[in-house]
C-alpha positions as a Python dict, from the first residue, in 0.01 Angstrom:
ca = {
    (1, 'M'): (0, 0, 0),
    (2, 'K'): (-73, -113, -351),
    (3, 'L'): (-79, 128, -646),
    (4, 'T'): (-319, 8, -915),
    (5, 'I'): (-304, 147, -1269),
    (6, 'F'): (-627, 90, -1464),
    (7, 'K'): (-472, 48, -1805),
    (8, 'I'): (-262, -212, -1979),
    (9, 'V'): (82, -59, -2025),
    (10, 'P'): (429, -205, -2068),
    (11, 'Y'): (575, -349, -1749),
    (12, 'F'): (869, -111, -1742),
    (13, 'V'): (632, 187, -1752),
    (14, 'I'): (450, 57, -1446),
    (15, 'L'): (783, -4, -1274),
    (16, 'M'): (899, 350, -1350),
    (17, 'L'): (574, 494, -1214),
    (18, 'I'): (607, 294, -893),
    (19, 'L'): (968, 396, -844),
    (20, 'A'): (887, 760, -915),
    (21, 'C'): (614, 759, -653),
    (22, 'T'): (798, 566, -385),
    (23, 'D'): (859, 867, -164),
    (24, 'N'): (498, 977, -186),
    (25, 'L'): (354, 635, -113),
    (26, 'S'): (483, 667, 241),
    (27, 'Q'): (244, 961, 286),
    (28, 'L'): (-73, 772, 198),
    (29, 'S'): (-341, 829, 458),
    (30, 'D'): (-520, 511, 560),
    (31, 'A'): (-855, 626, 696),
    (32, 'S'): (-842, 369, 974),
    (33, 'N'): (-504, 457, 1118),
    (34, 'T'): (-408, 812, 1019),
    (35, 'T'): (-198, 978, 1287),
    (36, 'N'): (-216, 1353, 1333),
    (37, 'T'): (142, 1470, 1295),
    (38, 'T'): (77, 1844, 1271),
    (39, 'V'): (-100, 2078, 1508),
    (40, 'S'): (-194, 2437, 1425),
    (41, 'T'): (-285, 2666, 1711),
    (42, 'S'): (-383, 2974, 1509),
    (43, 'T'): (-738, 3083, 1588),
    (44, 'V'): (-1000, 3329, 1469),
    (45, 'T'): (-1047, 3610, 1719),
    (46, 'T'): (-1257, 3854, 1516),
    (47, 'I'): (-1525, 3769, 1261),
    (48, 'V'): (-1508, 3938, 921),
    (49, 'H'): (-1827, 4030, 731),
    (50, 'P'): (-1909, 3945, 462),
    (51, 'G'): (-1687, 3647, 515),
    (52, 'M'): (-1829, 3316, 403),
    (53, 'L'): (-1813, 3201, 41),
    (54, 'H'): (-1767, 3560, -76),
    (55, 'N'): (-1599, 3862, 75),
    (56, 'A'): (-1637, 4232, 2),
    (57, 'T'): (-1371, 4228, -271),
    (58, 'D'): (-1546, 3939, -443),
    (59, 'F'): (-1873, 4132, -464),
    (60, 'I'): (-1701, 4439, -607),
    (61, 'R'): (-1542, 4221, -875),
    (62, 'M'): (-1876, 4058, -960),
    (63, 'S'): (-2067, 4387, -983),
    (64, 'T'): (-1796, 4562, -1182),
    (65, 'N'): (-1770, 4291, -1444),
    (66, 'V'): (-2141, 4222, -1481),
    (67, 'N'): (-2215, 4594, -1518),
    (68, 'A'): (-1940, 4621, -1779),
    (69, 'G'): (-2077, 4322, -1970),
    (70, 'N'): (-1748, 4136, -1935),
    (71, 'Q'): (-1724, 3765, -2001),
    (72, 'P'): (-1752, 3509, -1856),
    (73, 'W'): (-1912, 3699, -1565),
    (74, 'L'): (-2203, 3804, -1784),
    (75, 'D'): (-2270, 3445, -1889),
    (76, 'G'): (-2258, 3347, -1522),
    (77, 'W'): (-2504, 3626, -1438),
    (78, 'N'): (-2740, 3522, -1714),
    (79, 'K'): (-2725, 3163, -1587),
    (80, 'L'): (-2831, 3291, -1244),
    (81, 'V'): (-3115, 3506, -1377),
    (82, 'A'): (-3246, 3217, -1589),
    (83, 'N'): (-3285, 2993, -1282),
    (84, 'H'): (-3644, 3018, -1159),
    (85, 'H'): (-3528, 3003, -797),
    (86, 'S'): (-3373, 3347, -842),
    (87, 'S'): (-3705, 3505, -943),
    (88, 'A'): (-3853, 3768, -711),
    (89, 'T'): (-4187, 3588, -748),
    (90, 'Y'): (-4054, 3261, -606),
    (91, 'I'): (-4276, 3143, -319),
    (92, 'A'): (-4127, 2977, -12),
    (93, 'R'): (-4279, 2659, 131),
    (94, 'P'): (-4161, 2634, 492),
    (95, 'V'): (-4255, 2337, 708),
    (96, 'I'): (-4266, 2289, 1084),
    (97, 'T'): (-4039, 1985, 1075),
    (98, 'I'): (-3784, 1907, 804),
    (99, 'V'): (-3784, 1532, 745),
    (100, 'R'): (-3502, 1341, 575),
    (101, 'G'): (-3503, 965, 607),
    (102, 'T'): (-3766, 778, 809),
    (103, 'P'): (-3844, 916, 1155),
    (104, 'A'): (-4004, 719, 1436),
    (105, 'N'): (-4349, 854, 1348),
    (106, 'K'): (-4305, 750, 981),
    (107, 'A'): (-4366, 1105, 857),
    (108, 'P'): (-4293, 1145, 484),
    (109, 'E'): (-3978, 1314, 363),
    (110, 'N'): (-4006, 1682, 275),
    (111, 'Y'): (-3646, 1802, 300),
    (112, 'I'): (-3641, 1890, -70),
    (113, 'L'): (-3843, 2201, 21),
    (114, 'A'): (-3560, 2329, 238),
    (115, 'C'): (-3314, 2242, -39),
    (116, 'Q'): (-3508, 2446, -291),
    (117, 'D'): (-3583, 2741, -66),
    (118, 'A'): (-3226, 2773, 64),
    (119, 'A'): (-3107, 2778, -297),
    (120, 'A'): (-3365, 3045, -377),
    (121, 'A'): (-3265, 3262, -83),
    (122, 'Y'): (-2900, 3247, -190),
    (123, 'Q'): (-2970, 3313, -557),
    (124, 'E'): (-3195, 3609, -487),
    (125, 'A'): (-2944, 3744, -235),
    (126, 'L'): (-2682, 3740, -511),
    (127, 'R'): (-2912, 3932, -745),
    (128, 'W'): (-2959, 4201, -483),
    (129, 'K'): (-2595, 4220, -379),
    (130, 'I'): (-2449, 4227, -730),
    (131, 'M'): (-2701, 4439, -920),
    (132, 'G'): (-2914, 4600, -651),
    (133, 'D'): (-3236, 4416, -736),
    (134, 'V'): (-3457, 4527, -448),
    (135, 'A'): (-3742, 4293, -541),
    (136, 'C'): (-3507, 3997, -515),
    (137, 'G'): (-3360, 4133, -192),
    (138, 'N'): (-3706, 4162, -41),
    (139, 'N'): (-3796, 3810, -146),
    (140, 'A'): (-3472, 3661, -15),
    (141, 'V'): (-3556, 3812, 325),
    (142, 'K'): (-3917, 3695, 295),
    (143, 'I'): (-3805, 3337, 232),
    (144, 'M'): (-3569, 3334, 529),
    (145, 'N'): (-3819, 3500, 762),
    (146, 'A'): (-4083, 3244, 666),
    (147, 'W'): (-3859, 2952, 757),
    (148, 'A'): (-3737, 3110, 1080),
    (149, 'K'): (-4096, 3169, 1192),
    (150, 'T'): (-4230, 2827, 1088),
    (151, 'C'): (-3965, 2557, 1118),
    (152, 'T'): (-3880, 2423, 1463),
    (153, 'S'): (-3692, 2095, 1405),
    (154, 'I'): (-3515, 1848, 1178),
    (155, 'D'): (-3621, 1484, 1200),
    (156, 'G'): (-3572, 1149, 1028),
    (157, 'D'): (-3325, 869, 1068),
    (158, 'S'): (-2951, 935, 1050),
    (159, 'N'): (-3015, 1114, 720),
    (160, 'A'): (-3142, 1408, 924),
    (161, 'D'): (-2774, 1488, 973),
    (162, 'L'): (-2743, 1541, 599),
    (163, 'A'): (-3043, 1774, 601),
    (164, 'A'): (-2865, 1985, 861),
    (165, 'G'): (-2525, 1973, 698),
    (166, 'L'): (-2610, 2028, 336),
    (167, 'Q'): (-2861, 2310, 380),
    (168, 'G'): (-2745, 2471, 704),
    (169, 'Y'): (-2441, 2641, 553),
    (170, 'Q'): (-2643, 2741, 247),
    (171, 'W'): (-2901, 2925, 456),
    (172, 'A'): (-2621, 3092, 649),
    (173, 'N'): (-2451, 3208, 330),
    (174, 'A'): (-2774, 3364, 204),
    (175, 'A'): (-2817, 3544, 535),
    (176, 'E'): (-2455, 3661, 536),
    (177, 'I'): (-2509, 3831, 200),
    (178, 'M'): (-2825, 4000, 324),
    (179, 'R'): (-2705, 4099, 672),
    (180, 'D'): (-2653, 4463, 574),
    (181, 'Y'): (-2980, 4491, 378),
    (182, 'S'): (-3186, 4782, 505),
    (183, 'G'): (-3503, 4591, 425),
    (184, 'W'): (-3426, 4316, 677),
    (185, 'A'): (-3555, 4429, 1015),
    (186, 'P'): (-3296, 4376, 1292),
    (187, 'A'): (-3547, 4174, 1492),
    (188, 'D'): (-3609, 3943, 1197),
    (189, 'F'): (-3237, 3901, 1130),
    (190, 'K'): (-3188, 3812, 1496),
    (191, 'A'): (-3475, 3564, 1476),
    (192, 'F'): (-3314, 3400, 1173),
    (193, 'K'): (-2982, 3366, 1351),
    (194, 'N'): (-3161, 3213, 1651),
    (195, 'W'): (-3332, 2969, 1414),
    (196, 'M'): (-2997, 2860, 1278),
    (197, 'L'): (-2862, 2820, 1630),
    (198, 'K'): (-3161, 2623, 1760),
    (199, 'V'): (-3257, 2407, 1461),
    (200, 'Y'): (-2946, 2348, 1249),
    (201, 'Y'): (-2644, 2389, 1474),
    (202, 'P'): (-2735, 2129, 1741),
    (203, 'V'): (-2783, 1857, 1478),
    (204, 'S'): (-2453, 1928, 1301),
    (205, 'Y'): (-2254, 1969, 1622),
    (206, 'D'): (-2395, 1648, 1770),
    (207, 'F'): (-2313, 1456, 1455),
    (208, 'L'): (-1951, 1569, 1450),
    (209, 'N'): (-1910, 1480, 1816),
    (210, 'R'): (-2089, 1146, 1829),
    (211, 'H'): (-2140, 1020, 1473),
    (212, 'N'): (-2458, 858, 1607),
    (213, 'G'): (-2257, 625, 1827),
    (214, 'T'): (-2074, 459, 1539),
    (215, 'C'): (-1699, 408, 1504),
    (216, 'D'): (-1516, 720, 1394),
    (217, 'T'): (-1479, 653, 1020),
    (218, 'H'): (-1817, 485, 972),
    (219, 'Y'): (-1972, 781, 788),
    (220, 'W'): (-1864, 895, 445),
    (221, 'L'): (-1665, 1214, 406),
    (222, 'N'): (-1955, 1422, 273),
    (223, 'W'): (-2137, 1375, 604),
    (224, 'D'): (-1849, 1525, 799),
    (225, 'M'): (-1769, 1798, 547),
    (226, 'S'): (-2127, 1922, 513),
    (227, 'N'): (-2177, 1942, 889),
    (228, 'M'): (-1840, 2110, 933),
    (229, 'C'): (-1954, 2367, 674),
    (230, 'T'): (-2272, 2430, 872),
    (231, 'V'): (-2100, 2472, 1209),
    (232, 'L'): (-1844, 2706, 1053),
    (233, 'A'): (-2102, 2911, 864),
    (234, 'I'): (-2333, 2949, 1164),
    (235, 'G'): (-2036, 3056, 1373),
    (236, 'I'): (-1952, 3327, 1120),
    (237, 'L'): (-2313, 3440, 1085),
    (238, 'C'): (-2358, 3466, 1461),
    (239, 'D'): (-2014, 3615, 1542),
    (240, 'D'): (-1931, 3309, 1751),
    (241, 'T'): (-1557, 3246, 1735),
    (242, 'T'): (-1588, 2930, 1945),
    (243, 'K'): (-1796, 2763, 1676),
    (244, 'V'): (-1572, 2892, 1400),
    (245, 'N'): (-1256, 2764, 1566),
    (246, 'Y'): (-1416, 2431, 1652),
    (247, 'A'): (-1492, 2363, 1285),
    (248, 'I'): (-1150, 2478, 1164),
    (249, 'N'): (-966, 2275, 1427),
    (250, 'Y'): (-1175, 1970, 1343),
    (251, 'Y'): (-1031, 1988, 993),
    (252, 'R'): (-676, 2086, 1085),
    (253, 'N'): (-606, 1905, 1407),
    (254, 'N'): (-846, 1692, 1601),
    (255, 'G'): (-1151, 1581, 1405),
    (256, 'V'): (-1238, 1223, 1494),
    (257, 'G'): (-1415, 1153, 1165),
    (258, 'N'): (-1323, 1163, 799),
    (259, 'G'): (-1340, 1543, 793),
    (260, 'Y'): (-993, 1563, 949),
    (261, 'I'): (-747, 1664, 673),
    (262, 'G'): (-549, 1345, 721),
    (263, 'R'): (-853, 1136, 624),
    (264, 'V'): (-1013, 1355, 357),
    (265, 'C'): (-813, 1166, 96),
    (266, 'S'): (-719, 802, 141),
    (267, 'A'): (-414, 820, -84),
    (268, 'V'): (-183, 1086, -224),
    (269, 'Y'): (22, 1046, -541),
    (270, 'C'): (336, 1206, -677),
    (271, 'N'): (149, 1342, -979),
    (272, 'G'): (-30, 1584, -746),
    (273, 'M'): (-356, 1390, -730),
    (274, 'S'): (-524, 1293, -404),
    (275, 'Q'): (-773, 1006, -392),
    (276, 'P'): (-1093, 1126, -217),
    (277, 'Q'): (-1224, 905, 58),
    (278, 'E'): (-1537, 822, -146),
    (279, 'A'): (-1363, 733, -474),
    (280, 'G'): (-1439, 365, -427),
    (281, 'R'): (-1805, 432, -342),
    (282, 'D'): (-1937, 604, -654),
    (283, 'Q'): (-1848, 908, -861),
    (284, 'G'): (-2162, 1101, -770),
    (285, 'H'): (-2044, 1119, -411),
    (286, 'A'): (-1675, 1146, -497),
    (287, 'S'): (-1752, 1454, -705),
    (288, 'M'): (-1949, 1597, -413),
    (289, 'I'): (-1629, 1631, -212),
    (290, 'V'): (-1481, 1903, -431),
    (291, 'P'): (-1755, 2167, -379),
    (292, 'L'): (-1795, 2079, -10),
    (293, 'L'): (-1424, 2091, 64),
    (294, 'G'): (-1397, 2406, -147),
    (295, 'A'): (-1679, 2575, 44),
    (296, 'F'): (-1532, 2486, 382),
    (297, 'C'): (-1178, 2595, 299),
    (298, 'T'): (-1300, 2918, 136),
    (299, 'M'): (-1509, 3020, 436),
    (300, 'A'): (-1218, 2954, 671),
    (301, 'T'): (-979, 3144, 443),
    (302, 'N'): (-1214, 3443, 439),
    (303, 'Q'): (-1185, 3442, 819),
    (304, 'G'): (-807, 3462, 805),
    (305, 'Q'): (-733, 3090, 837),
    (306, 'N'): (-600, 2991, 495),
    (307, 'L'): (-715, 2634, 453),
    (308, 'L'): (-712, 2663, 74),
    (309, 'D'): (-331, 2648, 86),
    (310, 'Y'): (-300, 2444, 407),
    (311, 'N'): (-60, 2161, 327),
    (312, 'P'): (83, 2011, 647),
    (313, 'F'): (211, 1691, 487),
    (314, 'N'): (441, 1857, 231),
    (315, 'E'): (246, 1715, -60),
    (316, 'V'): (263, 1843, -418),
    (317, 'N'): (-82, 2000, -387),
    (318, 'P'): (-318, 2096, -105),
    (319, 'R'): (-583, 1829, -52),
    (320, 'L'): (-856, 2032, -227),
    (321, 'L'): (-656, 2074, -547),
    (322, 'G'): (-530, 1717, -539),
    (323, 'A'): (-884, 1582, -497),
    (324, 'S'): (-1014, 1811, -770),
    (325, 'E'): (-751, 1689, -1016),
    (326, 'Y'): (-827, 1326, -931),
    (327, 'V'): (-1204, 1354, -966),
    (328, 'A'): (-1190, 1580, -1271),
    (329, 'S'): (-948, 1350, -1452),
    (330, 'Y'): (-1158, 1039, -1395),
    (331, 'N'): (-1488, 1207, -1479),
    (332, 'I'): (-1396, 1433, -1771),
    (333, 'N'): (-1419, 1135, -2006),
    (334, 'T'): (-1427, 756, -1992),
    (335, 'T'): (-1076, 700, -2125),
    (336, 'N'): (-870, 870, -1855),
    (337, 'T'): (-717, 647, -1590),
    (338, 'V'): (-612, 731, -1235),
    (339, 'P'): (-420, 537, -971),
    (340, 'Y'): (-623, 376, -696),
    (341, 'T'): (-522, 248, -354),
    (342, 'T'): (-746, 8, -161),
    (343, 'Y'): (-959, 192, 94),
    (344, 'N'): (-1083, 49, 421),
    (345, 'N'): (-1259, 199, 722),
    (346, 'C'): (-1352, 98, 1074),
    (347, 'N'): (-1638, -113, 937),
    (348, 'N'): (-1412, -298, 692),
    (349, 'V'): (-1577, -173, 372),
    (350, 'N'): (-1258, -280, 188),
    (351, 'Q'): (-1299, -108, -150),
    (352, 'T'): (-1031, -252, -379),
    (353, 'V'): (-1112, -70, -706),
    (354, 'I'): (-1224, 275, -805),
    (355, 'A'): (-1600, 302, -858),
    (356, 'S'): (-1721, 355, -1213),
    (357, 'N'): (-2090, 403, -1132),
    (358, 'G'): (-2190, 765, -1161),
    (359, 'R'): (-1886, 841, -1377),
    (360, 'G'): (-1926, 1172, -1557),
    (361, 'T'): (-2142, 1329, -1286),
    (362, 'I'): (-2169, 1704, -1334),
    (363, 'R'): (-2170, 1924, -1027),
    (364, 'P'): (-2078, 2292, -997),
    (365, 'G'): (-1772, 2361, -786),
    (366, 'W'): (-1471, 2350, -1017),
    (367, 'E'): (-1465, 2724, -1093),
    (368, 'L'): (-1371, 2793, -731),
    (369, 'V'): (-1077, 2552, -750),
    (370, 'Y'): (-965, 2655, -1099),
    (371, 'N'): (-973, 3027, -1036),
    (372, 'Y'): (-803, 3012, -699),
    (373, 'Y'): (-523, 2771, -777),
    (374, 'V'): (-465, 2825, -1149),
    (375, 'K'): (-548, 3190, -1209),
    (376, 'L'): (-457, 3334, -868),
    (377, 'K'): (-180, 3101, -751),
    (378, 'G'): (-39, 3002, -1090),
    (379, 'K'): (-51, 2628, -1024),
    (380, 'A'): (-89, 2366, -1294),
    (381, 'A'): (-423, 2186, -1277),
    (382, 'P'): (-500, 2053, -1627),
    (383, 'Y'): (-797, 1835, -1539),
    (384, 'T'): (-961, 2089, -1311),
    (385, 'T'): (-914, 2343, -1591),
    (386, 'Q'): (-1083, 2112, -1841),
    (387, 'F'): (-1370, 2029, -1609),
    (388, 'A'): (-1433, 2393, -1522),
    (389, 'A'): (-1441, 2478, -1893),
    (390, 'K'): (-1680, 2190, -1961),
    (391, 'I'): (-1932, 2314, -1705),
    (392, 'R'): (-1890, 2688, -1766),
    (393, 'P'): (-2102, 2886, -1704),
    (394, 'E'): (-2177, 2710, -1378),
    (395, 'G'): (-2536, 2695, -1265),
    (396, 'G'): (-2669, 2623, -920),
    (397, 'G'): (-2956, 2459, -736),
    (398, 'G'): (-3216, 2336, -983),
    (399, 'D'): (-2989, 2347, -1287),
    (400, 'Y'): (-2866, 1990, -1258),
    (401, 'G'): (-3185, 1793, -1202),
    (402, 'T'): (-3479, 1786, -964),
    (403, 'T'): (-3343, 1556, -694),
    (404, 'S'): (-3153, 1664, -384),
    (405, 'G'): (-2821, 1615, -563),
    (406, 'S'): (-2892, 1927, -764),
    (407, 'Y'): (-2904, 2124, -440),
    (408, 'D'): (-2600, 1980, -264),
    (409, 'Q'): (-2398, 2287, -362),
    (410, 'L'): (-2484, 2653, -418),
    (411, 'G'): (-2298, 2682, -747),
    (412, 'F'): (-2272, 2982, -983),
    (413, 'G'): (-1894, 2980, -959),
    (414, 'T'): (-1841, 3138, -1301),
    (415, 'L'): (-2015, 3450, -1172),
    (416, 'T'): (-1876, 3446, -820),
    (417, 'Y'): (-1520, 3311, -849),
    (418, 'T'): (-1386, 3409, -1191),
    (419, 'R'): (-1073, 3619, -1153),
}
């Protein structure tokens, strides 16, 4: 494969770089022909609660530091409180059918309502869990009850799969935080879980299995990752180890799409960077991979399957950290350069250069990576460190614009992940 350096440098420097990376070039993962060379048989047998994006220890750390007025947790908390979605007066707007894309009946899109309300449920759940705000706890439950009682389906064209993937795991995370809330009637909690099982899970599971009848690598990585997040999160919420293990094994062993670890990044370099599968598409989507991959690996790790450190190919960094360093380096400013290897898929998209459109896109998600790998594991991640500092304190849904992109991730990592 060809290593392209986007900068004019002396020839001998390029030669040295190529020679230095020779061993690693043999590990590059072509999305069209990656062979699974490692199989993990470890499975989840008991579900841990709370055990999605945050565990019990995480919540103790958040509460302790916010109550003590410690930074940067306090700044993260203030960022949360300032978001209008976290207000106890926020009003849900549930619909019978969530529409993303154009369905057969030409109904207009309305999926942004689910984006906004899922973000609100999560944000208000955090305010209750961390500081005991009962009004926010009551409203988080009210929002989720309203959707469970009203919404019966997800519709549209293939984009309906994104509606399921991107918001399904967010709803589940809000519910996971609130599962021990005395103000959530057991019957209502059960109804919410049934809603997740009947409305969200079938769409995500079907997508991962069939990919709408396309060839296996037709869909971009964020489609696989978001739906993997939803299947995993619903499995945790509903104490269903079959669903949990299906999602984890899709990533580790046998996923037919780009969500398999061997296809998440289309190239791996000796400097520790990993080229995300969407790097040649645009930077808005390339930057989306970091929070989605981070969310998936964190939820699995909180269930005893450490995907944050999973590194079956003996690379310098796990795929999440390598992808974070790659995306952060290219997007922190317009002068940084990164290597790029031509990407192709089963539809012959043949992307020969890294995409510059969307460069500099800001999404929350780097605090998770920075705090886990740098502060907890002691790894070097200079670009992730810079990007996390640039965004700090991280906001969440609604803080980065009004379109759906602002709601593609739950955010607030400064508050929730700072060590």
